[in-house]
């Protein structure tokens, strides 16, 4: 069959494809994002080596599980995010802004693994000198690490098939290109096809594969989210590159809990894991200021103490401002309405600014109650007790709803020396917890009248 070349237009943001060029992508509404790409098509797809035999059937109970043992990476916070270590044959996408520390983390992890596993580090972004300089900074320059400076997937795989590594790092997936696609390196179809080939290699050879990927300004990897469904786990770096702390969050994980986080500090010798993350998200001086409330959030499978701050100030604009950092803005608007209707605290003539200390993002509903307590505290200029924590979801009818991990949250607060807790009635512990007095409340109005 003759190979015919077909021109298609692919949106560089969402990967939608069109037969003709147009100014706006109909799928993501982005302007000027279509790019011409040449697709080699050779008629119907044929599987290699398929000679008409019947596909092989397996019994679920007979599937061999010994192949899926976990390889600890030696960086325990990172293992925690992965759900207990690397699984052979799994593909992990590590996303984040440029300069946030993806290459640093991967070099540290692969250097730690190199002692026990056969590994391969592929860099398509930096020269071998640059990698060596970073390794020197990290104090791992003497590690025997096979390094490949290459961007062509076919060349990488031919080397990998010879070297037979158990763990491979590709830094970054956006620099990869494959001969089978004619479009320019960096385009969506190149990135997607290159990733597909690398994933297929990892699956068939049982290799654990890390793909580093830059996040574009829209917050998706490789322009679109095209890679997320191809991989087993997606880990994102949170926080800004100018902050000291870096949070790595699992937004997808086929082998562990989603939303699990690992906390690291960027030092002059690379990323250092933070063993007691609760301590860093509390601001140093919590000697009670108005507008500040400590809450316990639930991240993946563990509780974390964070401080929520609010500033409420008379608004001089027609539309009062609602600004959130680390929390959801629409939820704040909704909660302020509940605060008015069911708590009797109006804020319609006030600007409201809320912030989670330390650059963490809190996306769970347990932040509702502490947020409203912080808003009220700032509005009335009355201090919320420094030895008290709160958490709980607030419903539209002004009721307090239980949240997951209630008991663990209260215990975490007690461990850090808090003496009182305000929690939803549904989270009331059955037995008293030593060191902490728990007040379980059913309605927002009750919680407001407590303090
Ligand atoms: P890098 O891993 O290159 O980011 P990415 O691969 O995500 O683009 O991180 C680089 C940043 O980290 C850079 O701003 C310098 C800083 N850094 C340190 O502060 N200490 C270190 O030991 C290293 C290696 C980097
Ligand atoms: Mg990098």
Short mmCIF file of C-alpha atoms and ligand atoms in Angstrom, two decimals:
data_model
loop_
_atom_site.label_atom_id
_atom_site.label_comp_id
_atom_site.label_asym_id
_atom_site.label_seq_id
_atom_site.Cartn_x
_atom_site.Cartn_y
_atom_site.Cartn_z
CA UNK A 1 0.00 0.00 0.00
CA UNK A 2 1.32 3.43 -0.86
CA UNK A 3 1.90 5.85 1.97
CA UNK A 4 -0.09 9.00 1.46
CA UNK A 5 0.63 12.18 3.34
CA UNK A 6 -2.30 14.04 4.78
CA UNK A 7 -2.28 17.57 6.14
CA UNK A 8 -4.26 18.16 9.28
CA UNK A 9 -4.53 21.12 11.62
CA UNK A 10 -4.05 20.41 15.28
CA UNK A 11 -4.88 22.77 18.13
CA UNK A 12 -1.70 23.21 20.18
CA UNK A 13 -3.72 23.72 23.36
CA UNK A 14 -6.31 20.96 23.34
CA UNK A 15 -5.17 18.65 20.50
CA UNK A 16 -8.45 18.91 18.59
CA UNK A 17 -7.89 18.17 14.90
CA UNK A 18 -9.44 19.81 11.87
CA UNK A 19 -9.16 19.16 8.13
CA UNK A 20 -8.95 22.89 7.44
CA UNK A 21 -7.29 25.85 9.08
CA UNK A 22 -9.46 28.18 11.08
CA UNK A 23 -8.77 31.11 13.38
CA UNK A 24 -10.45 29.73 16.47
CA UNK A 25 -10.47 26.23 17.87
CA UNK A 26 -14.07 25.12 18.19
CA UNK A 27 -13.28 22.82 21.08
CA UNK A 28 -11.33 25.04 23.47
CA UNK A 29 -12.25 28.41 21.92
CA UNK A 30 -8.55 29.34 21.78
CA UNK A 31 -7.49 31.79 19.08
CA UNK A 32 -4.72 31.15 16.60
CA UNK A 33 -3.75 27.83 18.15
CA UNK A 34 -4.09 25.60 15.06
CA UNK A 35 -0.88 24.42 13.45
CA UNK A 36 -0.39 22.54 10.24
CA UNK A 37 0.87 19.01 10.70
CA UNK A 38 1.62 16.27 8.27
CA UNK A 39 0.36 12.87 9.20
CA UNK A 40 1.69 9.82 7.44
CA UNK A 41 -1.11 7.37 7.02
CA UNK A 42 -0.71 3.98 5.49
CA UNK A 43 -4.28 2.89 5.23
CA UNK A 44 -5.89 0.69 7.86
CA UNK A 45 -3.91 0.07 11.05
CA UNK A 46 -2.42 -3.43 11.23
CA UNK A 47 -0.96 -4.97 14.33
CA UNK A 48 2.53 -6.27 13.90
CA UNK A 49 2.78 -10.03 14.08
CA UNK A 50 -0.98 -10.56 14.10
CA UNK A 51 -1.75 -13.58 11.98
CA UNK A 52 -5.41 -14.01 12.67
CA UNK A 53 -5.01 -15.94 15.96
CA UNK A 54 -7.59 -15.61 18.76
CA UNK A 55 -6.71 -13.11 21.50
CA UNK A 56 -5.47 -14.82 24.66
CA UNK A 57 -7.86 -15.04 27.59
CA UNK A 58 -6.77 -14.85 31.23
CA UNK A 59 -8.45 -15.47 34.56
CA UNK A 60 -8.33 -12.52 36.96
CA UNK A 61 -7.34 -14.83 39.81
CA UNK A 62 -4.41 -16.14 37.79
CA UNK A 63 -2.82 -12.76 37.05
CA UNK A 64 0.74 -12.70 38.36
CA UNK A 65 1.03 -9.97 41.00
CA UNK A 66 4.67 -10.57 41.84
CA UNK A 67 5.63 -8.21 39.01
CA UNK A 68 4.04 -5.23 40.75
CA UNK A 69 6.24 -5.01 43.83
CA UNK A 70 7.23 -1.54 44.99
CA UNK A 71 10.71 -0.12 44.63
CA UNK A 72 11.37 2.45 47.38
CA UNK A 73 13.12 5.50 45.90
CA UNK A 74 14.92 6.33 49.13
CA UNK A 75 13.22 9.73 49.32
CA UNK A 76 10.43 8.94 51.74
CA UNK A 77 8.23 12.00 51.08
CA UNK A 78 8.36 11.14 47.41
CA UNK A 79 7.51 7.49 48.10
CA UNK A 80 4.59 8.70 50.17
CA UNK A 81 3.19 10.69 47.22
CA UNK A 82 3.64 7.69 44.95
CA UNK A 83 1.68 5.53 47.39
CA UNK A 84 4.65 3.64 48.80
CA UNK A 85 7.31 3.53 46.12
CA UNK A 86 7.73 2.93 42.41
CA UNK A 87 5.82 0.18 40.65
CA UNK A 88 7.66 -1.60 37.83
CA UNK A 89 6.09 -0.82 34.47
CA UNK A 90 4.41 2.34 35.71
CA UNK A 91 4.66 5.71 34.02
CA UNK A 92 4.75 8.84 36.17
CA UNK A 93 4.30 12.31 34.78
CA UNK A 94 5.86 15.10 36.84
CA UNK A 95 4.48 18.50 35.92
CA UNK A 96 5.21 22.00 37.08
CA UNK A 97 6.26 25.49 36.08
CA UNK A 98 9.74 25.92 34.62
CA UNK A 99 12.30 26.36 37.40
CA UNK A 100 10.15 24.78 40.11
CA UNK A 101 12.54 21.85 40.63
CA UNK A 102 11.46 18.95 38.40
CA UNK A 103 14.96 18.23 37.08
CA UNK A 104 16.40 18.63 40.57
CA UNK A 105 13.97 16.16 42.11
CA UNK A 106 14.39 13.61 39.32
CA UNK A 107 18.16 13.77 39.47
CA UNK A 108 18.06 13.29 43.25
CA UNK A 109 15.66 10.37 42.98
CA UNK A 110 17.53 8.64 40.15
CA UNK A 111 20.87 9.10 41.91
CA UNK A 112 19.42 7.50 45.04
CA UNK A 113 17.99 4.64 42.97
CA UNK A 114 21.21 4.10 41.00
CA UNK A 115 22.80 2.35 43.97
CA UNK A 116 20.39 -0.58 43.78
CA UNK A 117 18.74 -0.46 40.35
CA UNK A 118 19.97 -0.10 36.82
CA UNK A 119 18.83 3.34 35.69
CA UNK A 120 18.99 5.70 32.73
CA UNK A 121 18.73 9.48 32.80
CA UNK A 122 17.79 11.08 29.48
CA UNK A 123 18.01 14.83 29.15
CA UNK A 124 16.75 16.63 26.11
CA UNK A 125 16.95 20.07 27.62
CA UNK A 126 20.33 20.39 29.18
CA UNK A 127 23.85 19.48 28.14
CA UNK A 128 25.71 16.77 30.03
CA UNK A 129 27.86 19.52 31.57
CA UNK A 130 24.77 21.20 33.00
CA UNK A 131 23.54 17.93 34.47
CA UNK A 132 26.98 17.26 35.92
CA UNK A 133 27.05 20.72 37.49
CA UNK A 134 23.67 20.14 39.10
CA UNK A 135 24.80 16.72 40.31
CA UNK A 136 27.81 18.40 41.94
CA UNK A 137 25.53 20.83 43.70
CA UNK A 138 23.38 17.97 44.93
CA UNK A 139 26.45 16.08 46.12
CA UNK A 140 25.76 13.06 43.88
CA UNK A 141 28.47 13.66 41.28
CA UNK A 142 30.28 10.42 42.13
CA UNK A 143 27.22 8.26 41.45
CA UNK A 144 27.63 5.93 38.49
CA UNK A 145 24.72 7.26 36.42
CA UNK A 146 24.18 6.38 32.75
CA UNK A 147 23.36 9.68 31.05
CA UNK A 148 21.95 10.24 27.58
CA UNK A 149 21.72 13.63 25.87
CA UNK A 150 19.20 12.84 23.18
CA UNK A 151 15.79 13.94 21.97
CA UNK A 152 14.94 11.31 19.35
CA UNK A 153 12.73 8.62 20.86
CA UNK A 154 13.94 5.91 18.48
CA UNK A 155 17.57 6.61 19.41
CA UNK A 156 16.71 6.58 23.12
CA UNK A 157 14.82 3.30 22.88
CA UNK A 158 17.58 1.57 20.94
CA UNK A 159 20.02 2.53 23.70
CA UNK A 160 17.52 1.54 26.40
CA UNK A 161 16.99 -1.86 24.78
CA UNK A 162 20.73 -2.43 24.98
CA UNK A 163 21.23 -1.09 28.51
CA UNK A 164 18.05 -2.69 29.95
CA UNK A 165 17.45 -0.19 32.78
CA UNK A 166 14.72 -0.71 35.39
CA UNK A 167 14.08 3.00 35.90
CA UNK A 168 14.21 5.66 33.17
CA UNK A 169 13.90 9.44 33.49
CA UNK A 170 12.93 11.56 30.47
CA UNK A 171 13.56 15.28 31.08
CA UNK A 172 11.45 16.66 29.51
CA UNK A 173 8.77 15.03 27.40
CA UNK A 174 8.23 18.27 25.46
CA UNK A 175 11.69 18.04 23.92
CA UNK A 176 11.13 14.53 22.56
CA UNK A 177 10.35 13.78 18.94
CA UNK A 178 9.76 10.65 16.94
CA UNK A 179 10.50 9.87 13.32
CA UNK A 180 7.01 8.54 12.76
CA UNK A 181 5.38 11.96 12.95
CA UNK A 182 6.35 14.64 10.47
CA UNK A 183 5.40 17.72 12.49
CA UNK A 184 7.87 19.91 14.34
CA UNK A 185 9.28 18.90 17.76
CA UNK A 186 7.28 20.49 20.55
CA UNK A 187 3.96 20.29 18.73
CA UNK A 188 1.13 18.42 20.36
CA UNK A 189 1.18 15.46 17.98
CA UNK A 190 4.93 15.03 18.44
CA UNK A 191 4.69 15.14 22.22
CA UNK A 192 1.72 12.79 22.27
CA UNK A 193 3.25 10.29 19.86
CA UNK A 194 6.66 10.37 21.57
CA UNK A 195 5.01 9.83 24.95
CA UNK A 196 2.91 6.99 23.53
CA UNK A 197 6.06 5.22 22.30
CA UNK A 198 7.85 5.67 25.60
CA UNK A 199 4.79 4.44 27.52
CA UNK A 200 4.51 1.37 25.28
CA UNK A 201 8.21 0.65 25.93
CA UNK A 202 7.74 0.97 29.70
CA UNK A 203 4.70 -1.32 29.71
CA UNK A 204 6.18 -4.08 27.58
CA UNK A 205 9.58 -4.09 29.33
CA UNK A 206 8.28 -3.51 32.87
CA UNK A 207 10.35 -0.35 33.27
CA UNK A 208 9.38 2.43 35.67
CA UNK A 209 9.35 5.63 33.63
CA UNK A 210 9.39 9.24 34.80
CA UNK A 211 8.35 11.94 32.35
CA UNK A 212 9.03 15.54 33.31
CA UNK A 213 6.63 18.00 31.67
CA UNK A 214 6.34 21.75 31.70
CA UNK A 215 3.00 23.27 32.41
CA UNK A 216 1.88 25.91 29.96
CA UNK A 217 0.30 29.14 31.09
CA UNK A 218 -3.15 27.53 30.97
CA UNK A 219 -1.97 25.05 33.56
CA UNK A 220 -2.06 21.92 31.41
CA UNK A 221 0.84 19.70 30.47
CA UNK A 222 2.20 19.90 26.90
CA UNK A 223 -0.40 22.45 26.00
CA UNK A 224 -3.28 20.03 26.42
CA UNK A 225 -4.01 17.41 29.00
CA UNK A 226 -3.20 14.88 26.31
CA UNK A 227 -0.65 13.04 28.39
CA UNK A 228 -2.59 12.65 31.62
CA UNK A 229 -4.72 9.73 30.50
CA UNK A 230 -1.75 7.88 29.02
CA UNK A 231 0.18 7.63 32.27
CA UNK A 232 -0.41 5.87 35.59
CA UNK A 233 0.32 8.76 37.90
CA UNK A 234 0.39 12.52 37.50
CA UNK A 235 2.29 14.53 40.09
CA UNK A 236 2.23 18.31 40.07
CA UNK A 237 4.55 20.75 41.78
CA UNK A 238 2.59 23.41 43.63
CA UNK A 239 3.82 26.70 44.96
CA UNK A 240 5.92 29.37 43.31
CA UNK A 241 9.53 28.99 42.32
CA UNK A 242 10.43 32.00 44.47
CA UNK A 243 9.13 30.33 47.61
CA UNK A 244 11.19 28.04 49.73
CA UNK A 245 8.69 25.21 50.07
CA UNK A 246 7.56 22.97 47.25
CA UNK A 247 4.52 20.76 47.50
CA UNK A 248 4.19 17.78 45.17
CA UNK A 249 0.64 16.58 44.79
CA UNK A 250 -0.64 13.40 43.15
CA UNK A 251 -3.58 14.48 41.01
CA UNK A 252 -3.93 10.99 39.55
CA UNK A 253 -2.48 7.76 40.84
CA UNK A 254 -3.39 4.26 39.78
CA UNK A 255 -1.29 2.85 42.61
CA UNK A 256 -2.06 5.13 45.53
CA UNK A 257 -4.27 7.78 47.05
CA UNK A 258 -5.06 10.78 44.96
CA UNK A 259 -4.35 14.24 46.45
CA UNK A 260 -1.49 12.79 48.47
CA UNK A 261 1.14 15.46 49.02
CA UNK A 262 4.84 15.51 49.74
CA UNK A 263 6.49 18.62 51.15
CA UNK A 264 10.02 19.68 50.25
CA UNK A 265 12.20 22.68 50.89
CA UNK A 266 14.47 24.00 48.13
CA UNK A 267 17.91 24.52 49.60
CA UNK A 268 21.27 25.31 48.04
CA UNK A 269 21.91 21.55 47.97
CA UNK A 270 18.69 20.57 46.24
CA UNK A 271 15.31 19.52 47.61
CA UNK A 272 15.18 18.43 51.24
CA UNK A 273 12.16 16.58 52.50
CA UNK A 274 10.19 18.17 55.30
CA UNK A 275 9.38 15.54 57.87
CA UNK A 276 6.91 17.62 59.89
CA UNK A 277 4.96 19.59 57.28
CA UNK A 278 2.37 20.78 59.78
CA UNK A 279 4.99 22.95 61.46
CA UNK A 280 5.87 24.97 58.36
CA UNK A 281 2.38 25.91 57.25
CA UNK A 282 1.65 27.62 60.53
CA UNK A 283 3.04 31.12 60.54
CA UNK A 284 5.77 31.56 63.13
CA UNK A 285 3.90 34.01 65.30
CA UNK A 286 0.45 32.67 65.97
CA UNK A 287 0.14 34.72 69.14
CA UNK A 288 -3.39 35.51 68.06
CA UNK A 289 -4.09 38.15 65.48
CA UNK A 290 -7.59 38.98 64.29
CA UNK A 291 -8.47 37.20 61.03
CA UNK A 292 -6.24 34.21 61.61
CA UNK A 293 -7.58 30.68 62.25
CA UNK A 294 -5.69 27.39 62.28
CA UNK A 295 -7.39 24.48 60.54
CA UNK A 296 -6.54 20.85 59.87
CA UNK A 297 -6.86 19.86 56.23
CA UNK A 298 -6.87 16.34 54.87
CA UNK A 299 -4.39 15.80 52.06
CA UNK A 300 -4.56 12.36 50.48
CA UNK A 301 -4.19 10.18 53.52
CA UNK A 302 -2.80 12.49 56.17
CA UNK A 303 -3.84 15.52 58.18
CA UNK A 304 -1.99 18.80 57.89
CA UNK A 305 -2.24 21.90 60.03
CA UNK A 306 -2.51 25.12 58.05
CA UNK A 307 -3.33 28.67 58.92
CA UNK A 308 -6.12 30.48 57.10
CA UNK A 309 -6.02 34.27 57.13
CA UNK A 310 -8.72 36.74 56.21
CA UNK A 311 -8.68 40.48 55.83
CA UNK A 312 -12.02 42.25 55.71
CA UNK A 313 -12.06 45.94 54.91
CA UNK A 314 -14.71 48.50 53.99
CA UNK A 315 -15.19 48.49 50.24
CA UNK A 316 -15.14 51.71 48.26
CA UNK A 317 -16.04 50.10 44.98
CA UNK A 318 -19.52 49.30 43.73
CA UNK A 319 -18.55 45.66 43.56
CA UNK A 320 -16.74 44.55 46.71
CA UNK A 321 -13.68 42.43 46.05
CA UNK A 322 -13.38 38.73 46.90
CA UNK A 323 -9.80 37.61 46.51
CA UNK A 324 -8.50 34.16 47.43
CA UNK A 325 -4.97 32.77 47.50
CA UNK A 326 -4.85 28.99 47.89
CA UNK A 327 -8.64 28.64 48.13
CA UNK A 328 -11.47 28.58 45.65
CA UNK A 329 -12.90 31.98 44.81
CA UNK A 330 -16.44 30.89 43.92
CA UNK A 331 -16.70 28.95 47.11
CA UNK A 332 -15.75 32.06 49.09
CA UNK A 333 -18.62 33.99 47.48
CA UNK A 334 -21.02 31.20 48.37
CA UNK A 335 -19.74 30.93 51.94
CA UNK A 336 -20.07 34.68 52.48
CA UNK A 337 -23.72 34.41 51.43
CA UNK A 338 -24.24 31.61 53.96
CA UNK A 339 -22.47 33.68 56.60
CA UNK A 340 -24.97 36.46 56.00
CA UNK A 341 -28.14 34.37 55.80
CA UNK A 342 -27.42 31.82 58.52
CA UNK A 343 -24.83 33.57 60.66
CA UNK A 344 -26.23 37.10 60.53
CA UNK A 345 -22.85 38.56 59.52
CA UNK A 346 -23.17 40.78 56.42
CA UNK A 347 -20.12 41.45 54.20
CA UNK A 348 -21.79 42.95 51.11
CA UNK A 349 -20.10 46.31 51.71
CA UNK A 350 -16.72 44.78 52.56
CA UNK A 351 -13.72 43.68 50.51
CA UNK A 352 -12.72 40.16 51.59
CA UNK A 353 -9.22 38.78 51.06
CA UNK A 354 -8.34 35.26 52.19
CA UNK A 355 -5.04 33.45 52.11
CA UNK A 356 -3.60 30.07 53.06
CA UNK A 357 -0.21 30.60 54.71
CA UNK A 358 2.81 28.91 53.11
CA UNK A 359 1.63 28.72 49.50
CA UNK A 360 -0.44 25.57 49.95
CA UNK A 361 -3.65 25.06 48.00
CA UNK A 362 -6.57 23.79 50.05
CA UNK A 363 -9.30 22.41 47.83
CA UNK A 364 -11.32 20.38 50.29
CA UNK A 365 -14.49 21.55 51.97
CA UNK A 366 -13.09 21.18 55.49
CA UNK A 367 -11.79 24.73 55.04
CA UNK A 368 -15.32 26.23 55.01
CA UNK A 369 -15.78 26.69 58.74
CA UNK A 370 -12.27 28.03 59.55
CA UNK A 371 -12.57 30.41 56.60
CA UNK A 372 -15.81 31.90 57.90
CA UNK A 373 -14.44 32.09 61.44
CA UNK A 374 -11.42 33.97 60.06
CA UNK A 375 -13.64 36.36 58.11
CA UNK A 376 -15.77 37.08 61.17
CA UNK A 377 -12.69 37.49 63.33
CA UNK A 378 -11.22 40.07 60.95
CA UNK A 379 -14.55 41.89 60.55
CA UNK A 380 -15.12 42.26 64.29
CA UNK A 381 -11.39 42.69 65.01
CA UNK A 382 -11.68 39.99 67.65
CA UNK A 383 -8.96 37.43 68.05
CA UNK A 384 -9.77 33.75 67.46
CA UNK A 385 -8.19 31.74 70.32
CA UNK A 386 -4.65 30.69 69.38
CA UNK A 387 -4.98 27.28 71.03
CA UNK A 388 -8.10 26.34 69.05
CA UNK A 389 -8.47 24.68 65.65
CA UNK A 390 -11.54 24.26 63.45
CA UNK A 391 -12.61 22.33 60.39
CA UNK A 392 -15.87 21.37 58.72
CA UNK A 393 -17.95 21.78 55.62
CA UNK A 394 -20.71 24.40 55.68
CA UNK A 395 -23.88 23.56 53.75
CA UNK A 396 -26.19 26.02 52.02
CA UNK A 397 -28.73 25.71 54.82
CA UNK A 398 -26.12 26.78 57.38
CA UNK A 399 -25.57 23.24 58.65
CA UNK A 400 -22.15 21.84 59.46
CA UNK A 401 -21.32 18.66 57.58
CA UNK A 402 -18.73 16.07 58.54
CA UNK A 403 -15.53 15.70 56.53
CA UNK A 404 -13.25 12.64 56.05
CA UNK A 405 -10.55 11.85 58.58
CA UNK A 406 -12.16 13.70 61.51
CA UNK A 407 -10.45 11.72 64.24
CA UNK A 408 -7.00 11.91 62.63
CA UNK A 409 -7.39 15.65 62.22
CA UNK A 410 -8.21 16.18 65.87
CA UNK A 411 -5.30 13.94 66.91
CA UNK A 412 -2.91 15.89 64.67
CA UNK A 413 -4.02 19.13 66.36
CA UNK A 414 -3.54 17.61 69.81
CA UNK A 415 -0.07 16.42 68.77
CA UNK A 416 0.90 20.01 67.95
CA UNK A 417 -0.29 21.34 71.28
CA UNK A 418 -3.74 22.69 70.45
CA UNK A 419 -6.15 22.52 73.36
CA UNK A 420 -9.55 23.04 71.72
CA UNK A 421 -11.27 22.01 68.51
CA UNK A 422 -14.52 23.10 66.88
CA UNK A 423 -15.76 20.34 64.60
CA UNK A 424 -19.02 19.29 62.88
CA UNK A 425 -21.34 17.11 64.99
CA UNK A 426 -20.80 14.25 62.54
CA UNK A 427 -17.06 14.29 63.31
CA UNK A 428 -17.46 14.18 67.11
CA UNK A 429 -15.07 11.53 68.50
CA UNK A 430 -16.71 8.65 70.37
CA UNK A 431 -14.08 8.69 73.10
CA UNK A 432 -12.35 11.77 74.54
CA UNK A 433 -8.94 12.52 73.03
CA UNK A 434 -6.28 13.30 75.65
CA UNK A 435 -5.07 16.89 75.71
CA UNK A 436 -7.80 18.43 73.59
CA UNK A 437 -11.38 19.51 74.28
CA UNK A 438 -13.62 18.90 71.29
CA UNK A 439 -16.78 20.95 70.77
CA UNK A 440 -19.04 19.36 68.18
CA UNK A 441 -21.59 21.73 66.64
CA UNK A 442 -24.46 21.17 64.22
CA UNK A 443 -24.91 24.65 62.78
CA UNK A 444 -22.76 27.55 61.66
CA UNK A 445 -24.61 29.93 63.99
CA UNK A 446 -23.68 27.75 66.98
CA UNK A 447 -20.01 27.75 65.94
CA UNK A 448 -20.06 31.55 65.61
CA UNK A 449 -21.58 32.00 69.04
CA UNK A 450 -18.89 29.80 70.62
CA UNK A 451 -16.07 32.26 70.01
P1 LIG B 1 15.07 22.81 38.07
O1 LIG B 1 15.12 21.48 38.68
O2 LIG B 1 16.05 23.11 36.97
O3 LIG B 1 13.61 23.17 37.54
P2 LIG B 1 12.77 22.53 36.36
O4 LIG B 1 13.45 21.32 35.90
O5 LIG B 1 11.43 22.28 37.02
O6 LIG B 1 12.65 23.60 35.33
O7 LIG B 1 15.18 23.86 39.25
C1 LIG B 1 15.94 24.93 39.14
C2 LIG B 1 15.73 25.89 40.25
O8 LIG B 1 16.04 25.39 41.52
C3 LIG B 1 16.63 27.05 39.98
O9 LIG B 1 15.89 28.23 40.12
C4 LIG B 1 17.70 26.91 41.00
C5 LIG B 1 17.09 26.14 42.11
N1 LIG B 1 18.03 25.23 42.77
C6 LIG B 1 18.36 25.46 44.07
O10 LIG B 1 17.90 26.41 44.70
N2 LIG B 1 19.22 24.59 44.72
C7 LIG B 1 19.75 23.52 44.08
O11 LIG B 1 20.53 22.76 44.69
C8 LIG B 1 19.40 23.29 42.72
C9 LIG B 1 19.97 22.13 41.97
C10 LIG B 1 18.54 24.17 42.11
MG1 LIG B 2 14.33 21.01 34.03
#
